[in-house]
């Protein structure tokens, strides 16, 4: 079993069953810099039904995505 990551739109957070993912609430997820997206992770071979049809990423793939400007704000200006 390996950890999987799924990016969702911020307006989908209300549909997340936090009993099926590693995050505990909508307050514990990380949002993109513009606040439009977030992601959840889970450690199950069975994909939670509310994530069906969504792209799943590995740890290395999500790290590359989170390193982009969309997810990491610029340093102090």
mmCIF file of N, CA, C and O in Angstrom:
data_model
loop_
_atom_site.group_PDB
_atom_site.id
_atom_site.type_symbol
_atom_site.label_atom_id
_atom_site.label_comp_id
_atom_site.label_asym_id
_atom_site.label_seq_id
_atom_site.Cartn_x
_atom_site.Cartn_y
_atom_site.Cartn_z
ATOM 1 N N UNK A 1 0.855 -1.178 0.000
ATOM 2 C CA UNK A 1 0.000 0.000 0.000
ATOM 3 C C UNK A 1 0.894 1.231 0.000
ATOM 4 O O UNK A 1 1.814 1.336 0.792
ATOM 5 N N UNK A 2 0.622 2.152 -0.894
ATOM 6 C CA UNK A 2 1.415 3.372 -0.943
ATOM 7 C C UNK A 2 0.503 4.584 -0.846
ATOM 8 O O UNK A 2 -0.655 4.537 -1.241
ATOM 9 N N UNK A 3 1.047 5.635 -0.300
ATOM 10 C CA UNK A 3 0.284 6.869 -0.136
ATOM 11 C C UNK A 3 -0.011 7.466 -1.508
ATOM 12 O O UNK A 3 0.842 7.490 -2.378
ATOM 13 N N UNK A 4 -1.220 7.955 -1.656
ATOM 14 C CA UNK A 4 -1.647 8.598 -2.902
ATOM 15 C C UNK A 4 -2.143 9.999 -2.588
ATOM 16 O O UNK A 4 -2.653 10.256 -1.494
ATOM 17 N N UNK A 5 -2.005 10.879 -3.553
ATOM 18 C CA UNK A 5 -2.372 12.281 -3.411
ATOM 19 C C UNK A 5 -3.329 12.637 -4.541
ATOM 20 O O UNK A 5 -3.122 12.226 -5.683
ATOM 21 N N UNK A 6 -4.353 13.433 -4.222
ATOM 22 C CA UNK A 6 -5.333 13.839 -5.222
ATOM 23 C C UNK A 6 -5.596 15.331 -5.062
ATOM 24 O O UNK A 6 -5.917 15.798 -3.961
ATOM 25 N N UNK A 7 -5.465 16.064 -6.154
ATOM 26 C CA UNK A 7 -5.764 17.493 -6.159
ATOM 27 C C UNK A 7 -7.248 17.671 -6.450
ATOM 28 O O UNK A 7 -7.789 17.039 -7.358
ATOM 29 N N UNK A 8 -7.899 18.524 -5.656
ATOM 30 C CA UNK A 8 -9.313 18.819 -5.858
ATOM 31 C C UNK A 8 -9.516 20.324 -5.879
ATOM 32 O O UNK A 8 -8.668 21.084 -5.390
ATOM 33 N N UNK A 9 -10.624 20.761 -6.432
ATOM 34 C CA UNK A 9 -10.973 22.177 -6.389
ATOM 35 C C UNK A 9 -11.373 22.537 -4.962
ATOM 36 O O UNK A 9 -11.955 21.715 -4.238
ATOM 37 N N UNK A 10 -11.085 23.756 -4.561
ATOM 38 C CA UNK A 10 -11.387 24.195 -3.201
ATOM 39 C C UNK A 10 -12.872 24.056 -2.872
ATOM 40 O O UNK A 10 -13.229 23.739 -1.738
ATOM 41 N N UNK A 11 -13.728 24.247 -3.869
ATOM 42 C CA UNK A 11 -15.167 24.140 -3.594
ATOM 43 C C UNK A 11 -15.629 22.696 -3.401
ATOM 44 O O UNK A 11 -16.789 22.454 -3.070
ATOM 45 N N UNK A 12 -14.722 21.732 -3.569
ATOM 46 C CA UNK A 12 -15.047 20.326 -3.334
ATOM 47 C C UNK A 12 -14.700 19.867 -1.915
ATOM 48 O O UNK A 12 -15.002 18.729 -1.541
ATOM 49 N N UNK A 13 -14.086 20.730 -1.128
ATOM 50 C CA UNK A 13 -13.650 20.345 0.217
ATOM 51 C C UNK A 13 -14.838 19.878 1.064
ATOM 52 O O UNK A 13 -14.710 18.949 1.856
ATOM 53 N N UNK A 14 -15.995 20.477 0.867
ATOM 54 C CA UNK A 14 -17.173 20.075 1.645
ATOM 55 C C UNK A 14 -17.597 18.641 1.366
ATOM 56 O O UNK A 14 -18.291 18.034 2.182
ATOM 57 N N UNK A 15 -17.176 18.074 0.236
ATOM 58 C CA UNK A 15 -17.552 16.699 -0.096
ATOM 59 C C UNK A 15 -16.535 15.673 0.409
ATOM 60 O O UNK A 15 -16.745 14.473 0.267
ATOM 61 N N UNK A 16 -15.435 16.141 1.002
ATOM 62 C CA UNK A 16 -14.391 15.237 1.497
ATOM 63 C C UNK A 16 -14.860 14.556 2.776
ATOM 64 O O UNK A 16 -15.330 15.206 3.713
ATOM 65 N N UNK A 17 -14.745 13.237 2.804
ATOM 66 C CA UNK A 17 -14.989 12.475 4.024
ATOM 67 C C UNK A 17 -13.641 12.373 4.736
ATOM 68 O O UNK A 17 -12.799 11.558 4.361
ATOM 69 N N UNK A 18 -13.440 13.187 5.747
ATOM 70 C CA UNK A 18 -12.139 13.266 6.404
ATOM 71 C C UNK A 18 -11.800 12.007 7.210
ATOM 72 O O UNK A 18 -10.686 11.861 7.684
ATOM 73 N N UNK A 19 -12.745 11.079 7.339
ATOM 74 C CA UNK A 19 -12.449 9.790 7.953
ATOM 75 C C UNK A 19 -11.693 8.873 6.987
ATOM 76 O O UNK A 19 -11.129 7.867 7.399
ATOM 77 N N UNK A 20 -11.685 9.234 5.686
ATOM 78 C CA UNK A 20 -11.064 8.383 4.669
ATOM 79 C C UNK A 20 -9.747 8.940 4.126
ATOM 80 O O UNK A 20 -9.135 8.328 3.262
ATOM 81 N N UNK A 21 -9.311 10.091 4.615
ATOM 82 C CA UNK A 21 -8.056 10.699 4.169
ATOM 83 C C UNK A 21 -7.216 11.054 5.386
ATOM 84 O O UNK A 21 -7.695 11.012 6.524
ATOM 85 N N UNK A 22 -5.968 11.439 5.157
ATOM 86 C CA UNK A 22 -5.056 11.738 6.260
ATOM 87 C C UNK A 22 -5.304 13.097 6.908
ATOM 88 O O UNK A 22 -4.935 13.308 8.051
ATOM 89 N N UNK A 23 -5.908 14.007 6.185
ATOM 90 C CA UNK A 23 -6.203 15.316 6.753
ATOM 91 C C UNK A 23 -7.386 15.176 7.719
ATOM 92 O O UNK A 23 -8.197 14.262 7.588
ATOM 93 N N UNK A 24 -7.483 16.113 8.656
ATOM 94 C CA UNK A 24 -8.521 15.990 9.679
ATOM 95 C C UNK A 24 -9.729 16.898 9.455
ATOM 96 O O UNK A 24 -10.793 16.643 9.997
ATOM 97 N N UNK A 25 -9.555 17.970 8.688
ATOM 98 C CA UNK A 25 -10.660 18.898 8.444
ATOM 99 C C UNK A 25 -10.288 19.845 7.308
ATOM 100 O O UNK A 25 -9.146 19.845 6.833
ATOM 101 N N UNK A 26 -11.235 20.671 6.915
ATOM 102 C CA UNK A 26 -10.958 21.645 5.858
ATOM 103 C C UNK A 26 -9.908 22.664 6.296
ATOM 104 O O UNK A 26 -9.283 23.317 5.465
ATOM 105 N N UNK A 27 -9.696 22.775 7.597
ATOM 106 C CA UNK A 27 -8.679 23.698 8.114
ATOM 107 C C UNK A 27 -7.273 23.119 8.059
ATOM 108 O O UNK A 27 -6.300 23.840 8.257
ATOM 109 N N UNK A 28 -7.158 21.821 7.791
ATOM 110 C CA UNK A 28 -5.830 21.197 7.816
ATOM 111 C C UNK A 28 -5.265 20.909 6.427
ATOM 112 O O UNK A 28 -4.204 20.312 6.313
ATOM 113 N N UNK A 29 -5.978 21.342 5.386
ATOM 114 C CA UNK A 29 -5.476 21.118 4.026
ATOM 115 C C UNK A 29 -4.679 22.331 3.553
ATOM 116 O O UNK A 29 -4.872 23.440 4.037
ATOM 117 N N UNK A 30 -3.787 22.084 2.619
ATOM 118 C CA UNK A 30 -2.981 23.156 2.031
ATOM 119 C C UNK A 30 -3.640 23.600 0.732
ATOM 120 O O UNK A 30 -4.000 22.775 -0.100
ATOM 121 N N UNK A 31 -3.779 24.891 0.570
ATOM 122 C CA UNK A 31 -4.401 25.447 -0.625
ATOM 123 C C UNK A 31 -3.353 26.022 -1.567
ATOM 124 O O UNK A 31 -2.273 26.441 -1.137
ATOM 125 N N UNK A 32 -3.699 26.054 -2.849
ATOM 126 C CA UNK A 32 -2.838 26.700 -3.837
ATOM 127 C C UNK A 32 -2.753 28.184 -3.504
ATOM 128 O O UNK A 32 -3.564 28.704 -2.720
ATOM 129 N N UNK A 33 -1.788 28.875 -4.091
ATOM 130 C CA UNK A 33 -1.570 30.275 -3.744
ATOM 131 C C UNK A 33 -2.779 31.146 -4.032
ATOM 132 O O UNK A 33 -3.013 32.132 -3.330
ATOM 133 N N UNK A 34 -3.581 30.791 -5.028
ATOM 134 C CA UNK A 34 -4.790 31.583 -5.322
ATOM 135 C C UNK A 34 -6.023 31.051 -4.589
ATOM 136 O O UNK A 34 -7.116 31.588 -4.731
ATOM 137 N N UNK A 35 -5.848 29.995 -3.801
ATOM 138 C CA UNK A 35 -6.944 29.453 -3.009
ATOM 139 C C UNK A 35 -7.952 28.624 -3.774
ATOM 140 O O UNK A 35 -8.959 28.195 -3.218
ATOM 141 N N UNK A 36 -7.683 28.327 -5.041
ATOM 142 C CA UNK A 36 -8.669 27.625 -5.862
ATOM 143 C C UNK A 36 -8.579 26.103 -5.787
ATOM 144 O O UNK A 36 -9.522 25.405 -6.149
ATOM 145 N N UNK A 37 -7.452 25.583 -5.314
ATOM 146 C CA UNK A 37 -7.245 24.132 -5.272
ATOM 147 C C UNK A 37 -6.642 23.724 -3.939
ATOM 148 O O UNK A 37 -5.999 24.518 -3.255
ATOM 149 N N UNK A 38 -6.818 22.459 -3.625
ATOM 150 C CA UNK A 38 -6.167 21.857 -2.469
ATOM 151 C C UNK A 38 -5.895 20.396 -2.822
ATOM 152 O O UNK A 38 -6.167 19.977 -3.938
ATOM 153 N N UNK A 39 -5.347 19.652 -1.896
ATOM 154 C CA UNK A 39 -5.145 18.233 -2.160
ATOM 155 C C UNK A 39 -5.339 17.449 -0.869
ATOM 156 O O UNK A 39 -5.251 17.999 0.234
ATOM 157 N N UNK A 40 -5.644 16.176 -1.036
ATOM 158 C CA UNK A 40 -5.764 15.267 0.095
ATOM 159 C C UNK A 40 -4.895 14.054 -0.190
ATOM 160 O O UNK A 40 -4.546 13.785 -1.338
ATOM 161 N N UNK A 41 -4.546 13.344 0.860
ATOM 162 C CA UNK A 41 -3.742 12.133 0.702
ATOM 163 C C UNK A 41 -4.412 11.006 1.466
ATOM 164 O O UNK A 41 -5.121 11.232 2.447
ATOM 165 N N UNK A 42 -4.179 9.793 0.988
ATOM 166 C CA UNK A 42 -4.737 8.630 1.665
ATOM 167 C C UNK A 42 -3.804 7.436 1.473
ATOM 168 O O UNK A 42 -3.024 7.391 0.544
ATOM 169 N N UNK A 43 -3.896 6.494 2.405
ATOM 170 C CA UNK A 43 -3.020 5.324 2.423
ATOM 171 C C UNK A 43 -3.816 4.037 2.251
ATOM 172 O O UNK A 43 -3.642 3.098 3.002
ATOM 173 N N UNK A 44 -4.674 3.997 1.288
ATOM 174 C CA UNK A 44 -5.517 2.824 1.098
ATOM 175 C C UNK A 44 -5.392 2.333 -0.337
ATOM 176 O O UNK A 44 -5.172 3.119 -1.256
ATOM 177 N N UNK A 45 -5.526 1.041 -0.512
ATOM 178 C CA UNK A 45 -5.558 0.501 -1.872
ATOM 179 C C UNK A 45 -6.903 0.769 -2.525
ATOM 180 O O UNK A 45 -7.051 0.638 -3.729
ATOM 181 N N UNK A 46 -7.884 1.143 -1.716
ATOM 182 C CA UNK A 46 -9.209 1.479 -2.223
ATOM 183 C C UNK A 46 -9.366 2.992 -2.235
ATOM 184 O O UNK A 46 -9.222 3.642 -1.195
ATOM 185 N N UNK A 47 -9.662 3.540 -3.387
ATOM 186 C CA UNK A 47 -9.845 4.984 -3.507
ATOM 187 C C UNK A 47 -11.175 5.391 -2.880
ATOM 188 O O UNK A 47 -12.207 4.791 -3.187
ATOM 189 N N UNK A 48 -11.169 6.391 -1.991
ATOM 190 C CA UNK A 48 -12.437 6.879 -1.453
ATOM 191 C C UNK A 48 -13.377 7.280 -2.591
ATOM 192 O O UNK A 48 -12.939 7.875 -3.579
ATOM 193 N N UNK A 49 -14.650 6.962 -2.455
ATOM 194 C CA UNK A 49 -15.606 7.169 -3.547
ATOM 195 C C UNK A 49 -15.693 8.625 -3.991
ATOM 196 O O UNK A 49 -15.898 8.902 -5.178
ATOM 197 N N UNK A 50 -15.498 9.568 -3.077
ATOM 198 C CA UNK A 50 -15.593 10.986 -3.456
ATOM 199 C C UNK A 50 -14.396 11.428 -4.301
ATOM 200 O O UNK A 50 -14.394 12.532 -4.848
ATOM 201 N N UNK A 51 -13.396 10.561 -4.455
ATOM 202 C CA UNK A 51 -12.235 10.868 -5.294
ATOM 203 C C UNK A 51 -12.217 10.052 -6.587
ATOM 204 O O UNK A 51 -11.275 10.151 -7.367
ATOM 205 N N UNK A 52 -13.248 9.245 -6.808
ATOM 206 C CA UNK A 52 -13.324 8.443 -8.028
ATOM 207 C C UNK A 52 -13.197 9.320 -9.271
ATOM 208 O O UNK A 52 -13.796 10.388 -9.352
ATOM 209 N N UNK A 53 -12.375 8.851 -10.215
ATOM 210 C CA UNK A 53 -12.220 9.558 -11.480
ATOM 211 C C UNK A 53 -11.220 10.690 -11.457
ATOM 212 O O UNK A 53 -10.960 11.314 -12.479
ATOM 213 N N UNK A 54 -10.640 10.970 -10.299
ATOM 214 C CA UNK A 54 -9.663 12.056 -10.190
ATOM 215 C C UNK A 54 -8.250 11.480 -10.317
ATOM 216 O O UNK A 54 -7.999 10.344 -9.945
ATOM 217 N N UNK A 55 -7.351 12.288 -10.835
ATOM 218 C CA UNK A 55 -5.966 11.863 -11.022
ATOM 219 C C UNK A 55 -5.287 11.666 -9.677
ATOM 220 O O UNK A 55 -5.375 12.526 -8.799
ATOM 221 N N UNK A 56 -4.614 10.533 -9.531
ATOM 222 C CA UNK A 56 -3.851 10.246 -8.323
ATOM 223 C C UNK A 56 -2.366 10.423 -8.614
ATOM 224 O O UNK A 56 -1.897 10.062 -9.684
ATOM 225 N N UNK A 57 -1.662 10.975 -7.639
ATOM 226 C CA UNK A 57 -0.235 11.251 -7.791
ATOM 227 C C UNK A 57 0.563 10.492 -6.742
ATOM 228 O O UNK A 57 0.084 10.245 -5.639
ATOM 229 N N UNK A 58 1.804 10.181 -7.091
ATOM 230 C CA UNK A 58 2.738 9.595 -6.134
ATOM 231 C C UNK A 58 3.361 10.721 -5.312
ATOM 232 O O UNK A 58 3.183 11.914 -5.619
ATOM 233 N N UNK A 59 4.127 10.353 -4.308
ATOM 234 C CA UNK A 59 4.790 11.353 -3.472
ATOM 235 C C UNK A 59 5.720 12.238 -4.294
ATOM 236 O O UNK A 59 5.707 13.464 -4.175
ATOM 237 N N UNK A 60 6.538 11.637 -5.147
ATOM 238 C CA UNK A 60 7.480 12.446 -5.940
ATOM 239 C C UNK A 60 6.730 13.345 -6.928
ATOM 240 O O UNK A 60 7.145 14.484 -7.162
ATOM 241 N N UNK A 61 5.634 12.853 -7.485
ATOM 242 C CA UNK A 61 4.863 13.681 -8.418
ATOM 243 C C UNK A 61 4.225 14.873 -7.716
ATOM 244 O O UNK A 61 4.272 15.994 -8.219
ATOM 245 N N UNK A 62 3.650 14.655 -6.525
ATOM 246 C CA UNK A 62 3.006 15.771 -5.828
ATOM 247 C C UNK A 62 4.045 16.775 -5.345
ATOM 248 O O UNK A 62 3.806 17.982 -5.361
ATOM 249 N N UNK A 63 5.234 16.307 -4.961
ATOM 250 C CA UNK A 63 6.285 17.251 -4.554
ATOM 251 C C UNK A 63 6.674 18.171 -5.697
ATOM 252 O O UNK A 63 6.878 19.374 -5.490
ATOM 253 N N UNK A 64 6.766 17.635 -6.909
ATOM 254 C CA UNK A 64 7.098 18.460 -8.075
ATOM 255 C C UNK A 64 5.990 19.479 -8.344
ATOM 256 O O UNK A 64 6.265 20.642 -8.660
ATOM 257 N N UNK A 65 4.755 19.069 -8.205
ATOM 258 C CA UNK A 65 3.621 19.980 -8.418
ATOM 259 C C UNK A 65 3.620 21.075 -7.352
ATOM 260 O O UNK A 65 3.448 22.259 -7.659
ATOM 261 N N UNK A 66 3.830 20.707 -6.095
ATOM 262 C CA UNK A 66 3.788 21.676 -5.002
ATOM 263 C C UNK A 66 4.950 22.654 -5.038
ATOM 264 O O UNK A 66 4.896 23.709 -4.402
ATOM 265 N N UNK A 67 5.997 22.342 -5.779
ATOM 266 C CA UNK A 67 7.149 23.240 -5.905
ATOM 267 C C UNK A 67 6.916 24.334 -6.946
ATOM 268 O O UNK A 67 7.726 25.242 -7.073
ATOM 269 N N UNK A 68 5.809 24.266 -7.676
ATOM 270 C CA UNK A 68 5.535 25.264 -8.719
ATOM 271 C C UNK A 68 4.974 26.544 -8.102
ATOM 272 O O UNK A 68 4.524 26.562 -6.950
ATOM 273 N N UNK A 69 4.969 27.607 -8.902
ATOM 274 C CA UNK A 69 4.444 28.899 -8.441
ATOM 275 C C UNK A 69 2.975 28.818 -8.043
ATOM 276 O O UNK A 69 2.512 29.618 -7.235
ATOM 277 N N UNK A 70 2.255 27.886 -8.628
ATOM 278 C CA UNK A 70 0.828 27.758 -8.298
ATOM 279 C C UNK A 70 0.615 27.356 -6.835
ATOM 280 O O UNK A 70 -0.411 27.664 -6.238
ATOM 281 N N UNK A 71 1.604 26.670 -6.260
ATOM 282 C CA UNK A 71 1.458 26.158 -4.900
ATOM 283 C C UNK A 71 2.405 26.801 -3.896
ATOM 284 O O UNK A 71 2.157 26.739 -2.689
ATOM 285 N N UNK A 72 3.497 27.346 -4.351
ATOM 286 C CA UNK A 72 4.495 27.917 -3.443
ATOM 287 C C UNK A 72 4.626 29.403 -3.730
ATOM 288 O O UNK A 72 5.045 29.792 -4.809
ATOM 289 N N UNK A 73 4.245 30.229 -2.765
ATOM 290 C CA UNK A 73 4.337 31.677 -2.978
ATOM 291 C C UNK A 73 5.792 32.123 -3.122
ATOM 292 O O UNK A 73 6.706 31.466 -2.618
ATOM 293 N N UNK A 74 5.956 33.216 -3.806
ATOM 294 C CA UNK A 74 7.283 33.805 -3.927
ATOM 295 C C UNK A 74 7.769 34.211 -2.540
ATOM 296 O O UNK A 74 6.979 34.435 -1.635
ATOM 297 N N UNK A 75 9.055 34.366 -2.417
ATOM 298 C CA UNK A 75 9.636 34.801 -1.156
ATOM 299 C C UNK A 75 9.231 36.232 -0.845
ATOM 300 O O UNK A 75 8.540 36.887 -1.613
ATOM 301 N N UNK A 76 9.688 36.748 0.282
ATOM 302 C CA UNK A 76 9.342 38.125 0.669
ATOM 303 C C UNK A 76 9.838 39.120 -0.379
ATOM 304 O O UNK A 76 10.899 38.952 -0.957
ATOM 305 N N UNK A 77 9.038 40.115 -0.593
ATOM 306 C CA UNK A 77 9.417 41.136 -1.593
ATOM 307 C C UNK A 77 9.883 42.397 -0.941
ATOM 308 O O UNK A 77 9.565 42.715 0.150
#
